[in-house]
PDB file of C-alpha atoms in Angstrom:
ATOM      1  CA  UNK A 176       0.000   0.000   0.000  1.00  0.00           C
ATOM      2  CA  UNK A 177       1.513   3.367  -1.005  1.00  0.00           C
ATOM      3  CA  UNK A 178       2.380   5.816   1.735  1.00  0.00           C
ATOM      4  CA  UNK A 179       0.089   8.734   2.429  1.00  0.00           C
ATOM      5  CA  UNK A 180       0.267  11.388  -0.239  1.00  0.00           C
ATOM      6  CA  UNK A 181       0.829  14.987   0.673  1.00  0.00           C
ATOM      7  CA  UNK A 182      -0.596  18.213  -0.575  1.00  0.00           C
ATOM      8  CA  UNK A 183       1.282  21.444   0.052  1.00  0.00           C
ATOM      9  CA  UNK A 184      -0.471  24.157  -1.862  1.00  0.00           C
ATOM     10  CA  UNK A 185       0.017  27.321   0.100  1.00  0.00           C
ATOM     11  CA  UNK A 186      -1.286  29.452  -2.754  1.00  0.00           C
ATOM     12  CA  UNK A 187      -3.824  27.067  -4.315  1.00  0.00           C
ATOM     13  CA  UNK A 188      -6.433  29.788  -4.672  1.00  0.00           C
ATOM     14  CA  UNK A 189      -4.200  32.154  -6.627  1.00  0.00           C
ATOM     15  CA  UNK A 190      -5.355  32.153 -10.202  1.00  0.00           C
ATOM     16  CA  UNK A 191      -7.491  29.010  -9.924  1.00  0.00           C
ATOM     17  CA  UNK A 192      -6.279  25.755 -11.456  1.00  0.00           C
ATOM     18  CA  UNK A 193      -2.755  25.951 -12.863  1.00  0.00           C
ATOM     19  CA  UNK A 194      -2.309  26.432 -16.584  1.00  0.00           C
ATOM     20  CA  UNK A 195       1.022  24.614 -16.490  1.00  0.00           C
ATOM     21  CA  UNK A 196       1.904  21.640 -14.300  1.00  0.00           C
ATOM     22  CA  UNK A 197       5.557  20.667 -13.965  1.00  0.00           C
ATOM     23  CA  UNK A 198       5.789  16.946 -13.225  1.00  0.00           C
ATOM     24  CA  UNK A 199       8.965  16.619 -11.163  1.00  0.00           C
ATOM     25  CA  UNK A 200      11.104  13.939  -9.547  1.00  0.00           C
ATOM     26  CA  UNK A 201      14.284  11.989 -10.060  1.00  0.00           C
ATOM     27  CA  UNK A 202      14.992  10.015 -13.216  1.00  0.00           C
ATOM     28  CA  UNK A 203      12.808   6.905 -13.364  1.00  0.00           C
ATOM     29  CA  UNK A 204       9.981   8.306 -11.203  1.00  0.00           C
ATOM     30  CA  UNK A 205       7.532   8.258 -14.121  1.00  0.00           C
ATOM     31  CA  UNK A 206       7.521  11.925 -15.166  1.00  0.00           C
ATOM     32  CA  UNK A 207       7.002  11.276 -18.879  1.00  0.00           C
ATOM     33  CA  UNK A 208       4.261   8.677 -18.428  1.00  0.00           C
ATOM     34  CA  UNK A 209       2.366  10.789 -15.898  1.00  0.00           C
ATOM     35  CA  UNK A 210       3.020  14.048 -17.740  1.00  0.00           C
ATOM     36  CA  UNK A 211       1.536  12.732 -20.985  1.00  0.00           C
ATOM     37  CA  UNK A 212      -1.575  11.437 -19.215  1.00  0.00           C
ATOM     38  CA  UNK A 213      -1.975  14.652 -17.228  1.00  0.00           C
ATOM     39  CA  UNK A 214      -1.637  16.756 -20.390  1.00  0.00           C
ATOM     40  CA  UNK A 215      -4.449  14.741 -21.989  1.00  0.00           C
ATOM     41  CA  UNK A 216      -6.552  15.199 -18.861  1.00  0.00           C
ATOM     42  CA  UNK A 217      -5.934  18.963 -19.015  1.00  0.00           C
ATOM     43  CA  UNK A 218      -6.740  19.099 -22.725  1.00  0.00           C
ATOM     44  CA  UNK A 219      -3.247  20.467 -23.242  1.00  0.00           C
ATOM     45  CA  UNK A 220       0.184  19.761 -24.627  1.00  0.00           C
ATOM     46  CA  UNK A 221       3.048  17.744 -23.190  1.00  0.00           C
ATOM     47  CA  UNK A 222       6.748  18.542 -23.291  1.00  0.00           C
ATOM     48  CA  UNK A 223       9.729  16.687 -21.864  1.00  0.00           C
ATOM     49  CA  UNK A 224      12.589  18.661 -20.343  1.00  0.00           C
ATOM     50  CA  UNK A 225      15.045  16.358 -22.115  1.00  0.00           C
ATOM     51  CA  UNK A 226      14.116  18.042 -25.405  1.00  0.00           C
ATOM     52  CA  UNK A 227      15.360  21.389 -24.021  1.00  0.00           C
ATOM     53  CA  UNK A 228      18.886  20.112 -23.212  1.00  0.00           C
ATOM     54  CA  UNK A 229      21.704  21.269 -25.451  1.00  0.00           C
ATOM     55  CA  UNK A 230      23.587  18.342 -27.061  1.00  0.00           C
ATOM     56  CA  UNK A 231      26.592  18.866 -24.757  1.00  0.00           C
ATOM     57  CA  UNK A 232      24.445  18.151 -21.683  1.00  0.00           C
ATOM     58  CA  UNK A 233      23.103  14.925 -23.174  1.00  0.00           C
ATOM     59  CA  UNK A 234      26.606  13.748 -24.087  1.00  0.00           C
ATOM     60  CA  UNK A 235      27.815  14.538 -20.580  1.00  0.00           C
ATOM     61  CA  UNK A 236      25.012  12.476 -19.007  1.00  0.00           C
ATOM     62  CA  UNK A 237      25.515   9.600 -21.475  1.00  0.00           C
ATOM     63  CA  UNK A 238      29.133   9.506 -20.348  1.00  0.00           C
ATOM     64  CA  UNK A 239      27.946   9.102 -16.745  1.00  0.00           C
ATOM     65  CA  UNK A 240      28.825  12.608 -15.549  1.00  0.00           C
ATOM     66  CA  UNK A 241      26.264  14.603 -13.541  1.00  0.00           C
ATOM     67  CA  UNK A 242      25.401  18.082 -14.790  1.00  0.00           C
ATOM     68  CA  UNK A 243      26.597  21.162 -12.935  1.00  0.00           C
ATOM     69  CA  UNK A 244      24.450  24.202 -12.257  1.00  0.00           C
ATOM     70  CA  UNK A 245      26.341  26.014 -15.028  1.00  0.00           C
ATOM     71  CA  UNK A 246      25.137  23.271 -17.396  1.00  0.00           C
ATOM     72  CA  UNK A 247      21.566  23.644 -16.157  1.00  0.00           C
ATOM     73  CA  UNK A 248      20.917  27.428 -16.263  1.00  0.00           C
ATOM     74  CA  UNK A 249      20.442  27.744 -20.064  1.00  0.00           C
ATOM     75  CA  UNK A 250      18.293  24.580 -20.001  1.00  0.00           C
ATOM     76  CA  UNK A 251      16.089  25.962 -17.206  1.00  0.00           C
ATOM     77  CA  UNK A 252      15.824  29.354 -18.918  1.00  0.00           C
ATOM     78  CA  UNK A 253      14.664  27.728 -22.174  1.00  0.00           C
ATOM     79  CA  UNK A 254      11.913  25.872 -20.293  1.00  0.00           C
ATOM     80  CA  UNK A 255      10.920  29.000 -18.345  1.00  0.00           C
ATOM     81  CA  UNK A 256      10.508  30.858 -21.643  1.00  0.00           C
ATOM     82  CA  UNK A 257       8.290  28.061 -22.985  1.00  0.00           C
ATOM     83  CA  UNK A 258       6.201  28.069 -19.799  1.00  0.00           C
ATOM     84  CA  UNK A 259       5.719  31.819 -20.169  1.00  0.00           C
ATOM     85  CA  UNK A 260       4.606  31.317 -23.773  1.00  0.00           C
ATOM     86  CA  UNK A 261       2.084  28.621 -22.836  1.00  0.00           C
ATOM     87  CA  UNK A 262       0.616  30.859 -20.144  1.00  0.00           C
ATOM     88  CA  UNK A 263       0.481  33.868 -22.467  1.00  0.00           C
ATOM     89  CA  UNK A 264      -1.287  31.773 -25.116  1.00  0.00           C
ATOM     90  CA  UNK A 265      -3.715  30.206 -22.610  1.00  0.00           C
ATOM     91  CA  UNK A 266      -2.367  26.778 -23.616  1.00  0.00           C
ATOM     92  CA  UNK A 267      -2.687  24.173 -20.828  1.00  0.00           C
ATOM     93  CA  UNK A 268       0.510  22.151 -20.571  1.00  0.00           C
ATOM     94  CA  UNK A 269       2.332  19.505 -18.582  1.00  0.00           C
ATOM     95  CA  UNK A 270       6.126  19.586 -18.522  1.00  0.00           C
ATOM     96  CA  UNK A 271       8.158  16.593 -17.306  1.00  0.00           C
ATOM     97  CA  UNK A 272      11.237  18.017 -15.591  1.00  0.00           C
ATOM     98  CA  UNK A 273      13.374  16.747 -12.722  1.00  0.00           C
ATOM     99  CA  UNK A 274      13.423  20.221 -11.040  1.00  0.00           C
ATOM    100  CA  UNK A 275      15.451  18.730  -8.203  1.00  0.00           C
ATOM    101  CA  UNK A 276      16.448  21.933  -6.373  1.00  0.00           C
ATOM    102  CA  UNK A 277      14.281  24.758  -5.063  1.00  0.00           C
ATOM    103  CA  UNK A 278      16.373  27.292  -6.980  1.00  0.00           C
ATOM    104  CA  UNK A 279      15.619  25.402 -10.229  1.00  0.00           C
ATOM    105  CA  UNK A 280      11.900  25.351  -9.475  1.00  0.00           C
ATOM    106  CA  UNK A 281      11.922  29.053  -8.635  1.00  0.00           C
ATOM    107  CA  UNK A 282      13.657  29.779 -11.933  1.00  0.00           C
ATOM    108  CA  UNK A 283      11.038  27.754 -13.859  1.00  0.00           C
ATOM    109  CA  UNK A 284       8.064  29.372 -12.119  1.00  0.00           C
ATOM    110  CA  UNK A 285       9.522  32.901 -12.139  1.00  0.00           C
ATOM    111  CA  UNK A 286       6.791  34.119  -9.783  1.00  0.00           C
ATOM    112  CA  UNK A 287       3.930  33.122 -12.089  1.00  0.00           C
ATOM    113  CA  UNK A 288       0.873  31.908 -10.130  1.00  0.00           C
ATOM    114  CA  UNK A 289      -0.381  29.819 -13.070  1.00  0.00           C
ATOM    115  CA  UNK A 290       2.302  27.159 -12.533  1.00  0.00           C
ATOM    116  CA  UNK A 291       2.180  24.226 -10.085  1.00  0.00           C
ATOM    117  CA  UNK A 292       4.267  21.126  -9.428  1.00  0.00           C
ATOM    118  CA  UNK A 293       3.325  17.475  -9.249  1.00  0.00           C
ATOM    119  CA  UNK A 294       6.117  15.779  -7.279  1.00  0.00           C
ATOM    120  CA  UNK A 295       6.392  12.046  -7.966  1.00  0.00           C
ATOM    121  CA  UNK A 296       7.873  10.718  -4.748  1.00  0.00           C
ATOM    122  CA  UNK A 297       9.467   7.315  -4.392  1.00  0.00           C
ATOM    123  CA  UNK A 298      12.247   5.476  -2.626  1.00  0.00           C
ATOM    124  CA  UNK A 299      15.654   5.042  -4.201  1.00  0.00           C
ATOM    125  CA  UNK A 300      15.195   1.244  -4.157  1.00  0.00           C
ATOM    126  CA  UNK A 301      11.909   1.371  -6.112  1.00  0.00           C
ATOM    127  CA  UNK A 302      13.294   3.819  -8.660  1.00  0.00           C
ATOM    128  CA  UNK A 303      16.582   1.895  -9.056  1.00  0.00           C
ATOM    129  CA  UNK A 304      14.546  -1.187 -10.006  1.00  0.00           C
ATOM    130  CA  UNK A 305      12.634   0.832 -12.594  1.00  0.00           C
ATOM    131  CA  UNK A 306      15.824   2.256 -14.083  1.00  0.00           C
ATOM    132  CA  UNK A 307      17.426  -1.184 -14.289  1.00  0.00           C
ATOM    133  CA  UNK A 308      14.515  -2.296 -16.479  1.00  0.00           C
ATOM    134  CA  UNK A 309      14.387   0.833 -18.668  1.00  0.00           C
ATOM    135  CA  UNK A 310      15.858   0.631 -22.160  1.00  0.00           C
ATOM    136  CA  UNK A 311      16.946   3.314 -24.603  1.00  0.00           C
ATOM    137  CA  UNK A 312      17.291   6.327 -22.274  1.00  0.00           C
ATOM    138  CA  UNK A 313      20.460   8.403 -22.116  1.00  0.00           C
ATOM    139  CA  UNK A 314      20.389   8.701 -18.300  1.00  0.00           C
ATOM    140  CA  UNK A 315      22.403   5.783 -16.884  1.00  0.00           C
ATOM    141  CA  UNK A 316      21.169   4.181 -13.635  1.00  0.00           C
ATOM    142  CA  UNK A 317      24.568   4.992 -12.103  1.00  0.00           C
ATOM    143  CA  UNK A 318      23.538   8.665 -11.825  1.00  0.00           C
ATOM    144  CA  UNK A 319      20.503   7.929  -9.635  1.00  0.00           C
ATOM    145  CA  UNK A 320      22.481   8.372  -6.394  1.00  0.00           C
ATOM    146  CA  UNK A 321      23.597  11.856  -7.506  1.00  0.00           C
ATOM    147  CA  UNK A 322      19.987  12.773  -8.263  1.00  0.00           C
ATOM    148  CA  UNK A 323      18.855  11.773  -4.769  1.00  0.00           C
ATOM    149  CA  UNK A 324      21.792  13.703  -3.291  1.00  0.00           C
ATOM    150  CA  UNK A 325      20.736  16.792  -5.255  1.00  0.00           C
ATOM    151  CA  UNK A 326      17.000  16.441  -4.572  1.00  0.00           C
ATOM    152  CA  UNK A 327      15.439  19.091  -2.342  1.00  0.00           C
ATOM    153  CA  UNK A 328      11.842  17.904  -1.872  1.00  0.00           C
ATOM    154  CA  UNK A 329       9.319  20.730  -2.361  1.00  0.00           C
ATOM    155  CA  UNK A 330       8.200  22.522   0.751  1.00  0.00           C
ATOM    156  CA  UNK A 331       6.636  25.611   2.227  1.00  0.00           C
ATOM    157  CA  UNK A 332       5.677  28.323  -0.209  1.00  0.00           C
ATOM    158  CA  UNK A 333       5.699  26.050  -3.244  1.00  0.00           C
ATOM    159  CA  UNK A 334       2.520  25.181  -5.112  1.00  0.00           C
ATOM    160  CA  UNK A 335       2.927  21.418  -5.127  1.00  0.00           C
ATOM    161  CA  UNK A 336       1.054  18.154  -4.874  1.00  0.00           C
ATOM    162  CA  UNK A 337       3.113  15.116  -3.850  1.00  0.00           C
ATOM    163  CA  UNK A 338       1.998  11.646  -4.931  1.00  0.00           C
ATOM    164  CA  UNK A 339       3.654   8.312  -4.131  1.00  0.00           C
ATOM    165  CA  UNK A 340       4.826   6.567  -7.325  1.00  0.00           C
ATOM    166  CA  UNK A 341       3.683   3.170  -6.111  1.00  0.00           C
ATOM    167  CA  UNK A 342       0.153   4.092  -7.206  1.00  0.00           C
ATOM    168  CA  UNK A 343      -0.764   3.018 -10.751  1.00  0.00           C
ATOM    169  CA  UNK A 344      -0.325   5.859 -13.298  1.00  0.00           C
ATOM    170  CA  UNK A 345      -4.045   6.484 -13.782  1.00  0.00           C
ATOM    171  CA  UNK A 346      -4.511   6.806 -10.005  1.00  0.00           C
ATOM    172  CA  UNK A 347      -1.596   9.252  -9.790  1.00  0.00           C
ATOM    173  CA  UNK A 348      -3.207  11.410 -12.480  1.00  0.00           C
ATOM    174  CA  UNK A 349      -6.599  11.225 -10.745  1.00  0.00           C
ATOM    175  CA  UNK A 350      -5.093  12.302  -7.414  1.00  0.00           C
ATOM    176  CA  UNK A 351      -3.111  15.108  -9.036  1.00  0.00           C
ATOM    177  CA  UNK A 352      -6.045  16.433 -11.067  1.00  0.00           C
ATOM    178  CA  UNK A 353      -8.295  16.507  -8.012  1.00  0.00           C
ATOM    179  CA  UNK A 354      -5.731  18.150  -5.732  1.00  0.00           C
ATOM    180  CA  UNK A 355      -4.700  20.719  -8.325  1.00  0.00           C
ATOM    181  CA  UNK A 356      -8.319  21.701  -8.923  1.00  0.00           C
ATOM    182  CA  UNK A 357      -8.278  20.520 -12.531  1.00  0.00           C
ATOM    183  CA  UNK A 358     -11.701  18.830 -12.254  1.00  0.00           C
ATOM    184  CA  UNK A 359     -13.729  21.851 -13.356  1.00  0.00           C
ATOM    185  CA  UNK A 360     -11.316  22.552 -16.204  1.00  0.00           C
ATOM    186  CA  UNK A 361     -11.539  18.943 -17.387  1.00  0.00           C
ATOM    187  CA  UNK A 362     -15.366  18.972 -17.182  1.00  0.00           C
ATOM    188  CA  UNK A 363     -15.568  22.137 -19.311  1.00  0.00           C
ATOM    189  CA  UNK A 364     -13.286  20.599 -21.929  1.00  0.00           C
ATOM    190  CA  UNK A 365     -15.331  17.387 -22.003  1.00  0.00           C
ATOM    191  CA  UNK A 366     -18.486  19.471 -22.514  1.00  0.00           C
ATOM    192  CA  UNK A 367     -16.867  21.206 -25.484  1.00  0.00           C
ATOM    193  CA  UNK A 368     -16.662  24.598 -23.746  1.00  0.00           C
TER     194      UNK A 368
END
């Protein structure tokens, strides 16, 4: 049975349901799977942070070397610009991004109330098993320890819903949609509004 899930949405009323949800967590937590399903639920688009990496970052990770903050700033800024564009266009979106440190999350949100996080929380043992079975991804399982060492779980002042990854994907999306207040938005879209 998955552990209790947490909701920490100190500013949940600001701006209503988020227009952009950043699905965060370490590699192997299920960000892409959940992000795609959440984007469909929102009637929006999905993007994966991996597509915003410059080639040098991907080569560095393939070689088994963790990224430095200097490697990450241009990557984070490119995603922040895309988030701003989605919000300006009124385009609902889900973005799968590790967003491991508070400073990274702050840079992505840039003070915009229309952005929230879905934190996919899981133990290192569970995620290591997933990574060992994953094929065709440039992130080697050997970097998982460095991701957990870097991870600063979301906390006070962050608009975040935390869900245990041991739930099935559909249940994770259901929990997230309910806690983020996406129900009304989804109903309107289903009604063709």
